[in-house]
Coordinates of C-alpha atoms (C1' of nucleotides) in Angstrom, one line a residue:
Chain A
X284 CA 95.0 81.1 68.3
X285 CA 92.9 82.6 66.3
X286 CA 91.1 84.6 68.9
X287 CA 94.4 86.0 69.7
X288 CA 94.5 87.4 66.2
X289 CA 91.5 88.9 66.8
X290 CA 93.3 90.6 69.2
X291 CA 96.1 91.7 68.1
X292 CA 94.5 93.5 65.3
X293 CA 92.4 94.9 68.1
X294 CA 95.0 96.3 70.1
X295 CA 97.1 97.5 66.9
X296 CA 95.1 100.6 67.4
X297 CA 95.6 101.6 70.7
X298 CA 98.5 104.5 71.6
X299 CA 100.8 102.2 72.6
X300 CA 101.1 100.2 69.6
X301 CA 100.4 103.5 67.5
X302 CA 102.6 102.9 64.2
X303 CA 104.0 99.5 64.8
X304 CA 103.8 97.1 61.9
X305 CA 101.4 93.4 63.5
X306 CA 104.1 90.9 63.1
X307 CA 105.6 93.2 65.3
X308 CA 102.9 93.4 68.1
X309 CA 102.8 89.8 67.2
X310 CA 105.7 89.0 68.0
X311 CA 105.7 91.9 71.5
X312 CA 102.4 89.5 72.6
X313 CA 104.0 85.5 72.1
X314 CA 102.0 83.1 74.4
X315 CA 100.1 85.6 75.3
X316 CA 96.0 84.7 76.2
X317 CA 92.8 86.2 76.6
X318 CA 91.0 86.4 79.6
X319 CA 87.3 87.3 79.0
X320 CA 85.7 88.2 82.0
X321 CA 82.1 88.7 83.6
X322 CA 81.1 91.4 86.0
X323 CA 82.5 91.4 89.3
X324 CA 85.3 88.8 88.1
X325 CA 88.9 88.7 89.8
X326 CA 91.7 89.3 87.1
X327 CA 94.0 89.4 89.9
X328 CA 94.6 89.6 93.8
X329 CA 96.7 91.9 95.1
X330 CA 99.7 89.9 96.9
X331 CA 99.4 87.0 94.8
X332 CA 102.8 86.4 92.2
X333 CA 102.4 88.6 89.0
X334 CA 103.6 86.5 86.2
X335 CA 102.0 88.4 83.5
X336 CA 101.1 92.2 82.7
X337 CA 98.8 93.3 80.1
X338 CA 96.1 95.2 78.0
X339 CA 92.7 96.2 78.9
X340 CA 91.0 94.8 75.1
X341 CA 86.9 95.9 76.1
X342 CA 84.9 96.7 79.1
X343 CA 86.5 98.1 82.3
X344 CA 88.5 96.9 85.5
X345 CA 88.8 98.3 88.7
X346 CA 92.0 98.7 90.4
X347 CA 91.5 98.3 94.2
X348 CA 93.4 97.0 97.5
X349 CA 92.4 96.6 100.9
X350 CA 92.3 99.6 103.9
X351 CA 93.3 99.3 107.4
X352 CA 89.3 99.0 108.3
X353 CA 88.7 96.2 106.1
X354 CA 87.4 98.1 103.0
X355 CA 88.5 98.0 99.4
X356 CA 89.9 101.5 98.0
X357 CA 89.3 102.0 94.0
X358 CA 92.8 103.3 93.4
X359 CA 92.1 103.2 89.7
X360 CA 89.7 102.8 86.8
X361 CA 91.3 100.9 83.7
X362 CA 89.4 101.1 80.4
X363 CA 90.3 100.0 77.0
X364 CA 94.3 100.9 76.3
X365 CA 95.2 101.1 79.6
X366 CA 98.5 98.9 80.4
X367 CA 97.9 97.1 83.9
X368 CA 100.6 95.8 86.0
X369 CA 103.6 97.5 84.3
X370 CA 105.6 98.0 87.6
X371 CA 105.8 94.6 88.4
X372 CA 108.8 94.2 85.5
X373 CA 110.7 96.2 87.6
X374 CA 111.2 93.3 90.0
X375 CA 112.5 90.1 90.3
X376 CA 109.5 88.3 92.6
X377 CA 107.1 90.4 91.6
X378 CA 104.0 90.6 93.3
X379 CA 100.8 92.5 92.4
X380 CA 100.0 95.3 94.8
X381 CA 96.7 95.6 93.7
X382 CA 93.6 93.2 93.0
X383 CA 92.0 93.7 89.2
X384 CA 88.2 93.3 89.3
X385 CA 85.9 93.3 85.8
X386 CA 83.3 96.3 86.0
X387 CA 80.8 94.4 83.3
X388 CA 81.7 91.8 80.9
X389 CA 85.6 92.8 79.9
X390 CA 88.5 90.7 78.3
X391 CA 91.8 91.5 79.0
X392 CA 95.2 90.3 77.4
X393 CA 97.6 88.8 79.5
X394 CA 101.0 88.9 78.3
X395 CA 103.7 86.7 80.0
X396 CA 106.1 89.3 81.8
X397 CA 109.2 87.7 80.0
X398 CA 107.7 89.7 76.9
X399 CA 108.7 92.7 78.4
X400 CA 112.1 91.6 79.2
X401 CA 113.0 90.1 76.0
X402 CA 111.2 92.3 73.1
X403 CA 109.4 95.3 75.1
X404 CA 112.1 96.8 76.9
X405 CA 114.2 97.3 73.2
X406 CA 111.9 99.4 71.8
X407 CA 112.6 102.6 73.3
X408 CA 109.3 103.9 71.4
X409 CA 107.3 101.6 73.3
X410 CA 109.1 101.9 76.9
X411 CA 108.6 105.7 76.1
X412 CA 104.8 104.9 76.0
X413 CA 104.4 102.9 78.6
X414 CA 105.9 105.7 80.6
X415 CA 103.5 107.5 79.4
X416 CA 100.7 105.7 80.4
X417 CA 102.1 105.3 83.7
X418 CA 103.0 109.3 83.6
X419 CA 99.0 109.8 83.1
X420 CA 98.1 107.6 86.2
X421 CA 100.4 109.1 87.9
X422 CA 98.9 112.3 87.5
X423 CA 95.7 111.3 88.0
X424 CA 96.8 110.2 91.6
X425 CA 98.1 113.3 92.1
X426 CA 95.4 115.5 90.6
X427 CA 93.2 113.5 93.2
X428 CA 95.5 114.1 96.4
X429 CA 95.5 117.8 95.7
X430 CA 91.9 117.8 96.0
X431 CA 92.0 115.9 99.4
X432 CA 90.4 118.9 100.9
X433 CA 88.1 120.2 99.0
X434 CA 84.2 119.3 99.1
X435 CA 83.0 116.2 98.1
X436 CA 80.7 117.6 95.2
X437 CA 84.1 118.9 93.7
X438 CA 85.8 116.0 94.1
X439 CA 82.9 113.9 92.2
X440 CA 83.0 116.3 89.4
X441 CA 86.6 116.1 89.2
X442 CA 86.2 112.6 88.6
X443 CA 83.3 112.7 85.7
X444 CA 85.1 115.2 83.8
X445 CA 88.5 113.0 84.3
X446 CA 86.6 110.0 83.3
X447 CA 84.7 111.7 80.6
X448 CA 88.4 112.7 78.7
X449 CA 88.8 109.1 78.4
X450 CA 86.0 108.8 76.3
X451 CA 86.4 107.8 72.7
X452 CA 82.4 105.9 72.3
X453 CA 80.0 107.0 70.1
X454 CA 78.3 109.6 72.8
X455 CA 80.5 112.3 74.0
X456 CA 79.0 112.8 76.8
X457 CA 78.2 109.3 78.6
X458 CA 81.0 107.7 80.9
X459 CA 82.9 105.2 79.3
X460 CA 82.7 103.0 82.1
X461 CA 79.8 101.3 84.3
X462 CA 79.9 103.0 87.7
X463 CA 77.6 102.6 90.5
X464 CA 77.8 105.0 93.5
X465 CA 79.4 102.7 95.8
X466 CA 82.4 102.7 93.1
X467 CA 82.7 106.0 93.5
X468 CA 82.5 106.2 97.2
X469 CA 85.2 104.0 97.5
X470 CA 87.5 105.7 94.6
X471 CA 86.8 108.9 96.3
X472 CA 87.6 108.0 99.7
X473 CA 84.1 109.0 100.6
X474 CA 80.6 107.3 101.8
X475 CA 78.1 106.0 99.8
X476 CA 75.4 107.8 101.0
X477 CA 77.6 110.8 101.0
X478 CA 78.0 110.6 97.2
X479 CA 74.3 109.8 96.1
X480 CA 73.3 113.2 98.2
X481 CA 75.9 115.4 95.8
X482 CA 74.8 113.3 92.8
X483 CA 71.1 113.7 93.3
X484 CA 70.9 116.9 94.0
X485 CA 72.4 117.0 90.2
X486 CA 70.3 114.8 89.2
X487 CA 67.4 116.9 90.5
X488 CA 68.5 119.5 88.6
X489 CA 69.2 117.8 85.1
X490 CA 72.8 118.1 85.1
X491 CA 73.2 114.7 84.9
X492 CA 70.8 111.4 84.3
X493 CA 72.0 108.2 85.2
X494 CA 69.9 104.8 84.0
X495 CA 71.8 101.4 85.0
X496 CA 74.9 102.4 85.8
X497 CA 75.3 104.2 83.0
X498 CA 76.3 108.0 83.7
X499 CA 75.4 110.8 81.2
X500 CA 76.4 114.4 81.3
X501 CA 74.0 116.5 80.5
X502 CA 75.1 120.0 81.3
X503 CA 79.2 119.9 81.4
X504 CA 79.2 123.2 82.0
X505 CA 77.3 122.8 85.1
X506 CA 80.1 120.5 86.7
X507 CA 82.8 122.6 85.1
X508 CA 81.3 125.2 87.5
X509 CA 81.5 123.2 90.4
X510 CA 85.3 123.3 90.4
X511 CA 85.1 126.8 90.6
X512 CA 86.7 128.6 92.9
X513 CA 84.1 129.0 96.0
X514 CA 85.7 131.4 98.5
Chain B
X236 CA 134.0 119.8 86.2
X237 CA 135.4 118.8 88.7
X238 CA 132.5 119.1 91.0
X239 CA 130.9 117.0 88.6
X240 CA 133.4 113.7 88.8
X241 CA 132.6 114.6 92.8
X242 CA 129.3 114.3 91.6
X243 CA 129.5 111.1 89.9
X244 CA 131.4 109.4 92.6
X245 CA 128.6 110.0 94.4
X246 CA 125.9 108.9 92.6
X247 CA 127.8 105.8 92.0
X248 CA 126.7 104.6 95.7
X249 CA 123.1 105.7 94.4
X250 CA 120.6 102.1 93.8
X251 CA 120.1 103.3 90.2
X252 CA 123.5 103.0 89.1
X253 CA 124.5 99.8 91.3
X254 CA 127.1 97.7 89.2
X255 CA 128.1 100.7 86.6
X256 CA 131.2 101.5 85.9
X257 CA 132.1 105.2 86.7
X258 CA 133.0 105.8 83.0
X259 CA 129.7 104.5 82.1
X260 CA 127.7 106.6 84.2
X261 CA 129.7 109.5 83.5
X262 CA 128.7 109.4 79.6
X263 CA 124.5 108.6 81.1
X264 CA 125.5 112.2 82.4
X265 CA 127.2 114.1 80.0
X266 CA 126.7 117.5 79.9
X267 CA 124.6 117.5 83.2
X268 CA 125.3 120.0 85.8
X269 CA 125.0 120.8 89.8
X270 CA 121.9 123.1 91.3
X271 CA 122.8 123.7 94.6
X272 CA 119.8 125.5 96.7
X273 CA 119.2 126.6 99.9
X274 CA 116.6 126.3 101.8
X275 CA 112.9 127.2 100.2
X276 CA 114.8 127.5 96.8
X277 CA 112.5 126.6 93.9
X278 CA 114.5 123.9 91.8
X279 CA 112.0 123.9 88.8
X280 CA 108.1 125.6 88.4
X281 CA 104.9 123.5 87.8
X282 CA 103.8 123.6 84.4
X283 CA 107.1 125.5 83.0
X284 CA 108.9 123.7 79.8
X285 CA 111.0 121.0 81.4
X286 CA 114.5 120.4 79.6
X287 CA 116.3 118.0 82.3
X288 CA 115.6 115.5 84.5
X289 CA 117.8 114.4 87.9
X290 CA 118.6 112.8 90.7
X291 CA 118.3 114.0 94.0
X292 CA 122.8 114.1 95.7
X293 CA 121.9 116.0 98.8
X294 CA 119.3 117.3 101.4
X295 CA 115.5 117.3 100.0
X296 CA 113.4 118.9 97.9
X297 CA 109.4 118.5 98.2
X298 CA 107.6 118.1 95.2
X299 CA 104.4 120.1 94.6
X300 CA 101.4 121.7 93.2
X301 CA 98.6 124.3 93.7
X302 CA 95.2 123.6 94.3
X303 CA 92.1 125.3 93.4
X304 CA 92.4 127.5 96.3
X305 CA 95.5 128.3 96.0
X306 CA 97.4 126.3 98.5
X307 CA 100.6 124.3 97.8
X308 CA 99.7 120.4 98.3
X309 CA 102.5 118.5 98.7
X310 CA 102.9 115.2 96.9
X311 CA 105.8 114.0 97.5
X312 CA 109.3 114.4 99.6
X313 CA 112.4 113.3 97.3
X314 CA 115.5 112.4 99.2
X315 CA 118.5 111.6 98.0
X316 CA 119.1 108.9 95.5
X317 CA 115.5 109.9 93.9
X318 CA 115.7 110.2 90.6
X319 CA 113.1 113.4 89.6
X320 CA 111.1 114.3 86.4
X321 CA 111.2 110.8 85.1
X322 CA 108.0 111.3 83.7
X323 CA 108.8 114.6 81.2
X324 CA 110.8 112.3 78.7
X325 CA 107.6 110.9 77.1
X326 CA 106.2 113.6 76.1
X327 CA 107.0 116.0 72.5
X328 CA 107.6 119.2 74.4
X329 CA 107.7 117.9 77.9
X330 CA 106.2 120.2 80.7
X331 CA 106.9 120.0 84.6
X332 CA 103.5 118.9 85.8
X333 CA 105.0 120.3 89.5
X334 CA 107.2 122.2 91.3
X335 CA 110.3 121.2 93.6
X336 CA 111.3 123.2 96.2
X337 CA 114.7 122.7 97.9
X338 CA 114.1 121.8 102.2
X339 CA 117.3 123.3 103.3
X340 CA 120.3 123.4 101.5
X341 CA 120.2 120.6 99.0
X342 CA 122.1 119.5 95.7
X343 CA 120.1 118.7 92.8
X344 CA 122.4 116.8 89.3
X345 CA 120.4 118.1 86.1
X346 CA 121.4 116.4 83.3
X347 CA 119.7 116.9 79.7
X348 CA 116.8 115.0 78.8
X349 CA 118.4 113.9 75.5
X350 CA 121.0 111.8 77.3
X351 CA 117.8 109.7 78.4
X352 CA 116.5 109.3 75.1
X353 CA 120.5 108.5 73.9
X354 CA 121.5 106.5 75.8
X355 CA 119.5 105.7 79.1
X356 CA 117.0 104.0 77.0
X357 CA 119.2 101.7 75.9
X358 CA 120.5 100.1 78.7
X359 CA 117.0 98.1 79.9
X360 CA 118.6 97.4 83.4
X361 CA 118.6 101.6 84.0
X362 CA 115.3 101.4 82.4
X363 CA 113.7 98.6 85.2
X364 CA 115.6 101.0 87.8
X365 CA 113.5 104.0 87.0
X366 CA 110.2 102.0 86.6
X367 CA 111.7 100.9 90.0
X368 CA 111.9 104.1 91.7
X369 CA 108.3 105.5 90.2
X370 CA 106.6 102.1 90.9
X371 CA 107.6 103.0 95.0
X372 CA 106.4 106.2 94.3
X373 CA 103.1 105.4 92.6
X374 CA 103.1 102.3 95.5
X375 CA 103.3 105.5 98.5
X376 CA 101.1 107.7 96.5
X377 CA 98.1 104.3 96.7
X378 CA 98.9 103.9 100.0
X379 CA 98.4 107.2 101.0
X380 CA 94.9 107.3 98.7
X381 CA 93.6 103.9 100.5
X382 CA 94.4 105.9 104.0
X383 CA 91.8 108.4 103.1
X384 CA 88.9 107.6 105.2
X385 CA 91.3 106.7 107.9
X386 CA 91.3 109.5 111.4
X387 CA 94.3 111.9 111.3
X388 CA 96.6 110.1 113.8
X389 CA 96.8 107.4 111.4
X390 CA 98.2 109.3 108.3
X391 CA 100.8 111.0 110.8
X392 CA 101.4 107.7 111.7
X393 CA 101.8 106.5 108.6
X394 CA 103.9 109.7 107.0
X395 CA 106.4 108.9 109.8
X396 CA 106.8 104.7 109.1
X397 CA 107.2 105.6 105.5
X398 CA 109.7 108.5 105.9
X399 CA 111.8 106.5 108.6
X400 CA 112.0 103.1 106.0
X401 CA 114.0 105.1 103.9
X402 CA 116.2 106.1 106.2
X403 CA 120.3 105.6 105.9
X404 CA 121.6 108.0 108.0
X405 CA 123.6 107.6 111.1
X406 CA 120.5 107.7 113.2
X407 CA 118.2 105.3 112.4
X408 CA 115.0 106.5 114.0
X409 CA 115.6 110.7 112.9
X410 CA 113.7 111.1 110.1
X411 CA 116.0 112.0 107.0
X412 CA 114.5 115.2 106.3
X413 CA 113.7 118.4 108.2
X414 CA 109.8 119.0 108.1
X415 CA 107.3 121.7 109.7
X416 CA 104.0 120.7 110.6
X417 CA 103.1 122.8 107.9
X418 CA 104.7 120.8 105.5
X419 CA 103.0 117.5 106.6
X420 CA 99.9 119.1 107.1
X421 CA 100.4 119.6 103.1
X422 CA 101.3 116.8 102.5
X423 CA 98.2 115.1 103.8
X424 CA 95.7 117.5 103.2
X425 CA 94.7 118.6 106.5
X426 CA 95.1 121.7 108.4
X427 CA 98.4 122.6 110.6
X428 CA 96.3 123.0 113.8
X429 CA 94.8 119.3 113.7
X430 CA 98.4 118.2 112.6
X431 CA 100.0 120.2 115.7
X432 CA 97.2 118.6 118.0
X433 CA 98.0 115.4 117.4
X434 CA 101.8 115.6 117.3
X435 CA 102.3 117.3 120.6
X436 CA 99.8 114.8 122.1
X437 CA 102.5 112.1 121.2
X438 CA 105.4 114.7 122.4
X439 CA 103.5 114.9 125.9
X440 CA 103.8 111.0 125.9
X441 CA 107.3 111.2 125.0
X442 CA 106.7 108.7 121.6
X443 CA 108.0 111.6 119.5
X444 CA 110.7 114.2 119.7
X445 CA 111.3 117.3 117.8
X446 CA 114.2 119.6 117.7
X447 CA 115.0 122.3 114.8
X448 CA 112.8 120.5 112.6
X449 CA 114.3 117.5 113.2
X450 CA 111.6 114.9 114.1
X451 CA 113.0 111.8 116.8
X452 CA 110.7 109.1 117.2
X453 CA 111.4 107.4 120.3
X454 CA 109.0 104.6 120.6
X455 CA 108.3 103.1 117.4
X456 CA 106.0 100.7 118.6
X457 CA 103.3 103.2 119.5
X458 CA 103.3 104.8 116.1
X459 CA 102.9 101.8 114.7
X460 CA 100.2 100.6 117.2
X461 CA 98.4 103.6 116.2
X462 CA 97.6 101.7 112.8
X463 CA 96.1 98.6 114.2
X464 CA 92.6 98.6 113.7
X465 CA 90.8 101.0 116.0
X466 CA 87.1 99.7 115.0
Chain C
dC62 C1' 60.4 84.1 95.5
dG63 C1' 64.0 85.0 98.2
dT64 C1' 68.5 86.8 98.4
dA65 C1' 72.1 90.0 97.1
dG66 C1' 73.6 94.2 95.5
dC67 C1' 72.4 98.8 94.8
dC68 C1' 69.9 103.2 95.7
dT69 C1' 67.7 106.5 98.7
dT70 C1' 66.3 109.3 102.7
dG71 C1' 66.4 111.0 107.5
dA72 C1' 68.5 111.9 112.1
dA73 C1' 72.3 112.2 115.2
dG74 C1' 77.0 112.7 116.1
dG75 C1' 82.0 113.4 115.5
dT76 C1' 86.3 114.6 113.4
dG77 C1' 88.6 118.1 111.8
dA78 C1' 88.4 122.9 109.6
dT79 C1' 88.3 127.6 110.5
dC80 C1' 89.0 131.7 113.1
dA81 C1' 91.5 134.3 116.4
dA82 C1' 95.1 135.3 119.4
dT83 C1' 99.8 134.7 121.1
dG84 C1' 104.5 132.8 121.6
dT85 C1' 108.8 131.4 119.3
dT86 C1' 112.4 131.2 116.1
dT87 C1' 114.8 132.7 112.0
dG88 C1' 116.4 135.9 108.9
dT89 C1' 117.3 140.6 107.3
dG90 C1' 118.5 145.4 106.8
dG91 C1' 119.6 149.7 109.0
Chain D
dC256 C1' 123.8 144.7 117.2
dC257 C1' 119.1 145.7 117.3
dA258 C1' 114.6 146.1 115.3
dC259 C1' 111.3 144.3 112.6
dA260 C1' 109.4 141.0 109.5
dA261 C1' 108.4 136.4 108.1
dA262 C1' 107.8 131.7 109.0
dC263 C1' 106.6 128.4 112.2
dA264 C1' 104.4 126.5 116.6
dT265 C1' 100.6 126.4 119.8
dT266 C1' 96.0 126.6 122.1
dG267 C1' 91.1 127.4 122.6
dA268 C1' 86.3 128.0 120.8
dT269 C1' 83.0 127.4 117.3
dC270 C1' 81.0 125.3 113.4
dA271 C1' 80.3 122.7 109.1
dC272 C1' 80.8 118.8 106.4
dC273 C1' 80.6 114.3 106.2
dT274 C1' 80.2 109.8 108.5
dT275 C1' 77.5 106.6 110.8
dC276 C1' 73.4 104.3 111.8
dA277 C1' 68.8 102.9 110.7
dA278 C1' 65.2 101.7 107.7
dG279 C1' 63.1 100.9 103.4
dG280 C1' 62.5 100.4 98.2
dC281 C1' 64.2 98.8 93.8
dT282 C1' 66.1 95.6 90.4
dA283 C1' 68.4 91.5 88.9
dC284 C1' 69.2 86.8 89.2
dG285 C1' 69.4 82.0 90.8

DNA sequence: CGTAGCCTTGAAGGTGATCAATGTTTGTGG
DNA sequence: CCACAAACATTGATCACCTTCAAGGCTACG
């Protein structure tokens, strides 16, 4: 148990524990474990039985759940902080309705759901900031839906700069998360090759630089433009 | 206030409040009051300082926001029983991050945030009921997002099944809300034409019907044959 | 060293947007 | 009660954006 520890002094200073005392988180995260996963690993299926919500600790998971056609839609990108699988509480055979999959090596505290019934849910502090955490996704699904019509290239610089606020790294300006085009294709609702013809075209012009995955802003302004109003 | 004991009779039916007791629910809305709109009313402004929350008693109210170009995209349609502006309690000084405009005449039960910081929060059963009702709503809001490379017919298609399932009127296949093309067109981000040209196409082969606003579908089966794979 | 996953580019084709014109219904004020 | 405006419904023609298909190159990894 000492790795959970680790943990839990991890995770004292995210926003949802902002201010509460360990044995406190300690005792919020009983029985809890720590799944450390590589890239492309399955946290969980969507469909399956959810016996357990919990915290992103490092790295990055993608949200996702199968289309009519067959695909996978990215419904969500979950870094460090983020509480994932909060709804199922709500429930009483709850079932995930999304599949978790590890973008990179990421570990990820899974907290028995009988946590939340017994010790989370009296803390109106912390039900207050799960809300808002769910609040923020929330919007972010909705931000998204009101730019179903506008042009791709907007839509993909809606989505840097909304992953770019997340950031709290050392550089500013990088992503936070590993993200290949095909990730954003399929969290944009949009076609691979689609996507790599807006982002190198930015590319060309040194608004961006990507090396492995890894993608750096150069000139924010640039994409701030792009949202512009072009009528 | 007498209106308001109506009120609270009614709500009492409502899935939130299952199993209170009427005095019990009347002190969850102390101090709350009755907006009643007509139709295009504006219950509350996107991004204006939000002081209540509420649930939904009569008619409908769709819940939007403006986009870069100016139109209104609709991301939700809240029929009664929904409880609306869940979200604002979390914050410090809590801002409406849409608007909700009334779709015909509709009553609207505002009560005071406070009363969900008093004493909402403190009953976790209400709490798992809200995190109920915004987990559907997040649920329609993925489902809608993993429908986005799908053809038009299909979100129609789709729009309809979902509005019908949460249906509890007298007729179980009229949807429980008047709606314009316009309005679904809005809702899924596509134009009114396209909308109009595949409805009447399913009016001419007498799987819909529309009168006043008032959208009959007479062969379910169909729409929901128009989601089977198509590839 | 071969496979798997990702990135890239080009050409062709389609779905749906846009524009324009007109009909219909609803609501409003003289 | 009529006239006029506003919101909604409809249909056709044109066009753009994005998808799809095809083919090839690159890197990582067993």
């Amino acid at each position: 148990m000492n790795a959970l520890q680790a943990a839990i002094s991890e995770i004292s200073g995210f926003a949802v524990f902002d201010g509460l005392a360990k044995e406190k988180i300690a005792a919020l995260c009983a029985n809890s474990t720590i799944a450390t996963c590589d890239h492309r690993d399955i946290l969980f299926s969507a469909g399956r039985p959810a016996l357990h919500f919990g915290i992103v600790l490092s790295g990055a998971f993608k949200l996702s759940k199968p289309s009519l056609n067959g695909e996978d839609v990215i419904v969500h990108f979950s870094t460090p902080g983020d509480v994932v699988g909060a709804f199922i509480m709500a429930q009483k055979a709850p079932i995930f309705p999304i599949s978790a999959t590890a973008m990179g090596p990421s570990r990820f505290l899974k907290i028995p759901k009988e946590n939340y019934l017994e010790s989370w849910v009296k803390i109106p502090e912390l039900v207050f900031r799960i809300q808002n955490l769910l609040s923020t996704r929330m919007n972010i699904l909705q931000d998204q839906k009101v730019m179903s019509k506008a042009p791709l290239s907007q839509k993909v610089a809606a989505l840097l700069l909304s992953l770019l606020e997340r950031n709290q790294g050392p550089d500013e300006m990088v992503l936070p998360l590993p993200l290949t085009r095909k990730e954003i294709a399929e969290n944009l609702g949009a076609s691979v090759e689609s996507v790599i013809r807006v982002m190198s075209e930015w590319s060309k012009q040194g608004i961006i630089e990507t090396n492995d995955q890894l993608i750096r802003v150069i000139k924010p302004d640039r994409i701030i433009e792009e949202l512009r109003d072009k009528s």
